[in-house]
Tab-separated table of C-alpha atoms in Angstrom:
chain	number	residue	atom	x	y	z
A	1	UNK	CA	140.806	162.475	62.217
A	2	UNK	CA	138.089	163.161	64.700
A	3	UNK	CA	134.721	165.017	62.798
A	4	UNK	CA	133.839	168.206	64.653
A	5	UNK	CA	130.779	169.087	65.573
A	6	UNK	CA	129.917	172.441	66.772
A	7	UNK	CA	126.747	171.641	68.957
A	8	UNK	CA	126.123	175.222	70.569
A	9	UNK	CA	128.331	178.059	71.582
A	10	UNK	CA	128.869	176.093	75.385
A	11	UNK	CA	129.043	172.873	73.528
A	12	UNK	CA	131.690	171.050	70.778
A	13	UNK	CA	131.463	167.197	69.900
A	14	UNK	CA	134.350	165.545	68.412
A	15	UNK	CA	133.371	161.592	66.922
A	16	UNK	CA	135.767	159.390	65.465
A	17	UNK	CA	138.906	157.639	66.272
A	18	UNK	CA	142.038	159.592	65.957
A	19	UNK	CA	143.306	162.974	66.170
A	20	UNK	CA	141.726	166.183	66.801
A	21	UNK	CA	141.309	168.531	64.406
A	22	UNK	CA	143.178	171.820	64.616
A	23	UNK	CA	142.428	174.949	66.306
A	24	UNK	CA	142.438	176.192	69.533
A	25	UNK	CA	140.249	174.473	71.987
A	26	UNK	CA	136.986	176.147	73.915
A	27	UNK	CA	138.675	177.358	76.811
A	28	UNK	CA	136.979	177.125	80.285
A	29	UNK	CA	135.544	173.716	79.524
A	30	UNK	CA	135.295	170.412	81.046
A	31	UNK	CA	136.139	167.141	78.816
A	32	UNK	CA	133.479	163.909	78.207
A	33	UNK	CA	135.589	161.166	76.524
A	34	UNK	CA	133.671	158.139	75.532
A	35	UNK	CA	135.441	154.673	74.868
A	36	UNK	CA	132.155	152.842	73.827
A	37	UNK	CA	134.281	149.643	72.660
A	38	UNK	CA	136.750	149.100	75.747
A	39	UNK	CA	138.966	146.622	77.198
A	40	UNK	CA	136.300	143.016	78.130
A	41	UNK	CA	133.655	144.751	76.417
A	42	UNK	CA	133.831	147.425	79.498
A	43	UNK	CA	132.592	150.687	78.045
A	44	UNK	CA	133.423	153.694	79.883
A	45	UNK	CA	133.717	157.810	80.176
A	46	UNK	CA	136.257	160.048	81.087
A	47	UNK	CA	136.023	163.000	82.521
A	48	UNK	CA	138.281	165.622	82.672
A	49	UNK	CA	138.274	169.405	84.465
A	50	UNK	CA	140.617	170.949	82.029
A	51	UNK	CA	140.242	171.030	78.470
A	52	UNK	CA	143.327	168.960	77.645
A	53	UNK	CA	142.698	166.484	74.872
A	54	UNK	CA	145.874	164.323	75.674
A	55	UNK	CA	145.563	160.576	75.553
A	56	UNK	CA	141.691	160.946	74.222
A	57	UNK	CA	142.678	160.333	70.759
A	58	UNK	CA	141.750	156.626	70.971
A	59	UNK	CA	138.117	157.676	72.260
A	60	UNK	CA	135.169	157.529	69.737
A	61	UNK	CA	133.428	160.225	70.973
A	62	UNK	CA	134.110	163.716	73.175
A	63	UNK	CA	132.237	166.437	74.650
A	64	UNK	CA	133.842	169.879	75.249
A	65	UNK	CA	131.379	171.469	77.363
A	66	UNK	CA	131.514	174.968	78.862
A	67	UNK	CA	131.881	174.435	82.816
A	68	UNK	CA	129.489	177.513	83.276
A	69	UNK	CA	127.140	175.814	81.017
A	70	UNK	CA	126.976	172.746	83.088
A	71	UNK	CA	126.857	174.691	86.221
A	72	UNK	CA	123.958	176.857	84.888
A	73	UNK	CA	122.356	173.899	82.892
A	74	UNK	CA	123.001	170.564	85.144
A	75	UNK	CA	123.898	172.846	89.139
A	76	UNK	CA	127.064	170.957	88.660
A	77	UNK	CA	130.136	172.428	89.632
A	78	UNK	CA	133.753	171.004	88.418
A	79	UNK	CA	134.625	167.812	90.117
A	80	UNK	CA	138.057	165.655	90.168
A	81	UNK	CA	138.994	164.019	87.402
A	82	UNK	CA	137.413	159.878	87.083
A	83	UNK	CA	136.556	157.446	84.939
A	84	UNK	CA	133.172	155.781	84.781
A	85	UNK	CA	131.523	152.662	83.309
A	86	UNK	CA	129.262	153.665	80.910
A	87	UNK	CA	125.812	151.713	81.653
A	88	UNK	CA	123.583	149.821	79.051
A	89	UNK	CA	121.232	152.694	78.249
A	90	UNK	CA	124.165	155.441	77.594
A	91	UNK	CA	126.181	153.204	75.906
A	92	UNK	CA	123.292	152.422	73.172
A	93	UNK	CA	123.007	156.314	72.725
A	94	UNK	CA	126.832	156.723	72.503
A	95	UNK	CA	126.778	154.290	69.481
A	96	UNK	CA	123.924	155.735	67.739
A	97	UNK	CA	126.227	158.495	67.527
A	98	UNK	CA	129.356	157.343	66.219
A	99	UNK	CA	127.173	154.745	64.142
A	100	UNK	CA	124.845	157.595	62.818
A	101	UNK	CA	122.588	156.563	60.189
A	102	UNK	CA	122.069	159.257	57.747
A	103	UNK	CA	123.618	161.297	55.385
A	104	UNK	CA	125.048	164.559	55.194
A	105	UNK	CA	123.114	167.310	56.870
A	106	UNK	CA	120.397	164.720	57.837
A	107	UNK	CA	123.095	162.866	59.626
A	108	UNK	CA	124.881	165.810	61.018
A	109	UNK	CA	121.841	166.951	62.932
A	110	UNK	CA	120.599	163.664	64.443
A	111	UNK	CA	124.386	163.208	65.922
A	112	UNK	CA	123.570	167.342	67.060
A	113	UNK	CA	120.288	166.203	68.602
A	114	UNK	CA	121.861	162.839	70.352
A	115	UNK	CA	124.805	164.684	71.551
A	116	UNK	CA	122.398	167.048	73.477
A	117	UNK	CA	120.473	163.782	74.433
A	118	UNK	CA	123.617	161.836	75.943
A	119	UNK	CA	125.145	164.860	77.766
A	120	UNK	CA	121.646	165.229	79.761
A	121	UNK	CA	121.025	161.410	80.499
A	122	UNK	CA	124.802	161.487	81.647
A	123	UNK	CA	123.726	163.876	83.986
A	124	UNK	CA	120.890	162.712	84.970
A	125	UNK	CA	122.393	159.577	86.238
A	126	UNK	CA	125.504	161.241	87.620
A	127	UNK	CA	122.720	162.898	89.985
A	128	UNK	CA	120.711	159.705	90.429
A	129	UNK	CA	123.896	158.004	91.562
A	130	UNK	CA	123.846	155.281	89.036
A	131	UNK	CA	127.593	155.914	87.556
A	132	UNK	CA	130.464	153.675	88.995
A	133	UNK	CA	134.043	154.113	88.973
A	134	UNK	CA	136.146	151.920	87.345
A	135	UNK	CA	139.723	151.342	86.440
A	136	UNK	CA	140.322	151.276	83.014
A	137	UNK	CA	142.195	148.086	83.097
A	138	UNK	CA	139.771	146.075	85.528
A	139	UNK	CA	139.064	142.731	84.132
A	140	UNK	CA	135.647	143.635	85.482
A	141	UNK	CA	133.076	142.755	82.677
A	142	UNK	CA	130.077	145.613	81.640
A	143	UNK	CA	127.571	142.665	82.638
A	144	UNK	CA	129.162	142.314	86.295
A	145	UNK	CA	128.962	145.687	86.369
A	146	UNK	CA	125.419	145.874	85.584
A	147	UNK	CA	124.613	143.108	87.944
A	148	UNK	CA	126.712	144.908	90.585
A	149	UNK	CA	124.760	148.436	90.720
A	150	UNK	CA	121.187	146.697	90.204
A	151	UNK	CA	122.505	145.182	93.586
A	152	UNK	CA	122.774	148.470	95.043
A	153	UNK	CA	119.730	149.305	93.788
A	154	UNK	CA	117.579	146.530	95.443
A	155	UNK	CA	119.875	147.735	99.055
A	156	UNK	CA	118.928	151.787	98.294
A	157	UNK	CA	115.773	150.945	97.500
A	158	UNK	CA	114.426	147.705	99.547
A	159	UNK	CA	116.560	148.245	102.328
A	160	UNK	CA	113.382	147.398	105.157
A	161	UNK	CA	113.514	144.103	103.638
A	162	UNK	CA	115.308	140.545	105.146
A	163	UNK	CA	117.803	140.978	102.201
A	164	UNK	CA	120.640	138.590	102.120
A	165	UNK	CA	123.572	137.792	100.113
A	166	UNK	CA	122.031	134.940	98.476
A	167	UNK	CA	119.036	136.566	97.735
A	168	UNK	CA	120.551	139.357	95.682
A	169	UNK	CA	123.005	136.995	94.350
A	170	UNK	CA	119.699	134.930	92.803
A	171	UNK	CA	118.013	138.744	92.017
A	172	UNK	CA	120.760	140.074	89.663
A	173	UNK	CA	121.917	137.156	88.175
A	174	UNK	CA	125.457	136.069	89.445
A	175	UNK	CA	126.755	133.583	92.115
A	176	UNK	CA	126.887	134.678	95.584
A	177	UNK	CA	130.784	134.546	95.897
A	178	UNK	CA	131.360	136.777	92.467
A	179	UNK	CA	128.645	139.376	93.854
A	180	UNK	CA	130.383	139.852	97.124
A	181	UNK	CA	133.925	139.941	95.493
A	182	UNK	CA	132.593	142.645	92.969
A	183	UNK	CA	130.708	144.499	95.043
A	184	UNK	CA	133.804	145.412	97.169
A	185	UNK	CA	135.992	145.977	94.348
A	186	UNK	CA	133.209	148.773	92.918
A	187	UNK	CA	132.247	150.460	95.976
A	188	UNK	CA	135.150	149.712	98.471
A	189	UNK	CA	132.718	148.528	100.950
A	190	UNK	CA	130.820	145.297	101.829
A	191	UNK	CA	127.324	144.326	100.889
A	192	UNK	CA	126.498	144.518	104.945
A	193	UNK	CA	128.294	147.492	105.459
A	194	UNK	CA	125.975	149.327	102.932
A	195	UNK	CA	122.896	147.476	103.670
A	196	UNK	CA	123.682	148.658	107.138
A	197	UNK	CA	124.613	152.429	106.629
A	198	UNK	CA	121.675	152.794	104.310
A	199	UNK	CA	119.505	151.275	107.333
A	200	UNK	CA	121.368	153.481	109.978
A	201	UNK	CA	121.179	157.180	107.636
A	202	UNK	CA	117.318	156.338	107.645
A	203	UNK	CA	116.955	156.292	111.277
A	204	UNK	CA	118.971	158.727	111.650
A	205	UNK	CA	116.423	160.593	109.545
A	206	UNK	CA	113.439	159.178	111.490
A	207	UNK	CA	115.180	160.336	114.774
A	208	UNK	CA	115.253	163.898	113.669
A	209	UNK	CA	112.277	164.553	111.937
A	210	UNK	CA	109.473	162.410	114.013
A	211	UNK	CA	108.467	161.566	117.483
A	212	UNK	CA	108.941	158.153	117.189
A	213	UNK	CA	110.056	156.223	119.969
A	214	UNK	CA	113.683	155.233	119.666
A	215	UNK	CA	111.937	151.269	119.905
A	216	UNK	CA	109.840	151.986	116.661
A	217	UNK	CA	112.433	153.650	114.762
A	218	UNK	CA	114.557	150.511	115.328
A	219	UNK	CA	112.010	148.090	114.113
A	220	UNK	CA	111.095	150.429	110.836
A	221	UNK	CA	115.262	149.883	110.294
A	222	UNK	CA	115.144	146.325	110.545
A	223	UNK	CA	116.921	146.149	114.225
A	224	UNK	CA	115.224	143.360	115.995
A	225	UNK	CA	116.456	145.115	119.013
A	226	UNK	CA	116.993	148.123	120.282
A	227	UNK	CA	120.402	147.076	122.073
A	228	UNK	CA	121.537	145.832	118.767
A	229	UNK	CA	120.017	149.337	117.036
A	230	UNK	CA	122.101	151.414	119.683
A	231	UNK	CA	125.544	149.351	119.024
A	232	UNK	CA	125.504	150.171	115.446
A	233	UNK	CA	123.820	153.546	115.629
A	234	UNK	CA	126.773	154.317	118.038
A	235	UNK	CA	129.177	153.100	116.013
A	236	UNK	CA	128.546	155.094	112.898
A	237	UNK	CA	127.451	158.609	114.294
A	238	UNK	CA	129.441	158.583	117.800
A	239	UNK	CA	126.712	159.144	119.986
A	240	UNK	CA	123.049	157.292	120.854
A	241	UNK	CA	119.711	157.490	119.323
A	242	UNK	CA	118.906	159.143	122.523
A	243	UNK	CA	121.636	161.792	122.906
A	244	UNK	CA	121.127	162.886	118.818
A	245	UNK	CA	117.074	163.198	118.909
A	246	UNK	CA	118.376	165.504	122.338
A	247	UNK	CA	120.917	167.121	120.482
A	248	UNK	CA	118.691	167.801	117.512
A	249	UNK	CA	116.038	168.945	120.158
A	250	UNK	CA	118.632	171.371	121.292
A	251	UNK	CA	119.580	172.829	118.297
């Protein structure tokens, strides 16, 4: 049976394999089910907006937390229900709590303290974008996974840069063919597609907020030229560079 632990009034932790203990759930509560040892190694969390415990029984660890709490706490309102891969960092803090060291009270409040801990670095990269879905029976491994958001990363982040497929292939550490394979099956999208729309909601930015010609804007979004820049721009917002900077103008 699960061990309870009653972290705050917005806030229960259950840790163990097996069932719950009895009583009547928090009501009004969202659900954090950790599986820290899944299928290929692949650790992930579940999240649930209802607090129904069904089919958790096999997870090591679960949050009940108050969905006003989170709200008030985290500015996170209830969301669908998903399943995420749990990355390197969380996962270590996950297992130092169902692998406590400690005894007793000692033991009981560290597990207190890194349930608190786990719950806010969830959160944290839930806003930071770092959390990818996954289907619990993907033969995806946590390392691909890994390798597959620092390549998203490097695109968020060094998108101005000549970044190609081999390049990111050599920077995270898997062959080029895997990383392209993988990065569609995570994010549903290719690796130009989002190197492209990450190029195109910047310039879109740049449009808006400067007076930039739409030439210089181009070149700052790695168009070589501006015919090229308008096709794509065009494509993904429906009008010109021209026509939105006038629109925004407008407005």
């Amino acid at each position: 049976m699960k061990i309870e632990i009653r972290v705050s009034e917005d806030m229960v932790s259950y840790i163990g394999q097996g069932p719950f203990p009895d009583g009547e759930p928090m009501k009004d509560t969202v659900v954090f089910a950790f599986f820290v040892t899944g299928q290929q190694g692949l650790p992930w969390v579940a999240y649930r907006d209802a607090p129904d415990l069904d089919g958790l029984e096999g997870s090591q660890l679960v949050f009940m937390v108050r969905a006003e709490a989170c709200q008030r706490v985290f500015s996170r309102s209830r969301g669908p229900s998903a399943n995420w891969h749990l990355p390197e960092a969380l996962h270590r803090v996950a297992l130092s709590i169902t692998d406590c060291e400690g005894q007793g009270e000692a033991r009981k409040t560290l597990r207190l303290a890194r349930s608190i801990e786990l719950l806010c670095q969830l959160h944290a990269h839930l806003d930071a974008g770092d959390l990818v879905t996954v289907d619990c029976d993907t033969d995806i491994t946590a390392r691909e996974i890994e390798s597959i958001v620092r390549a998203r990363r490097i695109i968020d982040q060094r998108w101005r840069e000549k970044l190609t497929i081999p390049l990111l292939a050599r920077e995270v550490g898997v062959n080029r063919d895997k990383l392209v394979r993988r990065f569609r099956e995570v994010y549903g999208e290719t690796i130009h597609n989002a190197l492209s729309e990450r190029r195109l909601d910047e310039a879109r930015t740049l449009l808006l907020s400067s007076d930039l010609p739409v030439s210089s804007v181009a070149h700052r979004c790695s168009y070589m030229s501006n015919a090229s820049f308008t096709r794509a721009f065009s494509r993904r917002f429906g009008l010109a560079p021209t026509a939105l900077r006038h629109q925004g103008i407008a407005a």
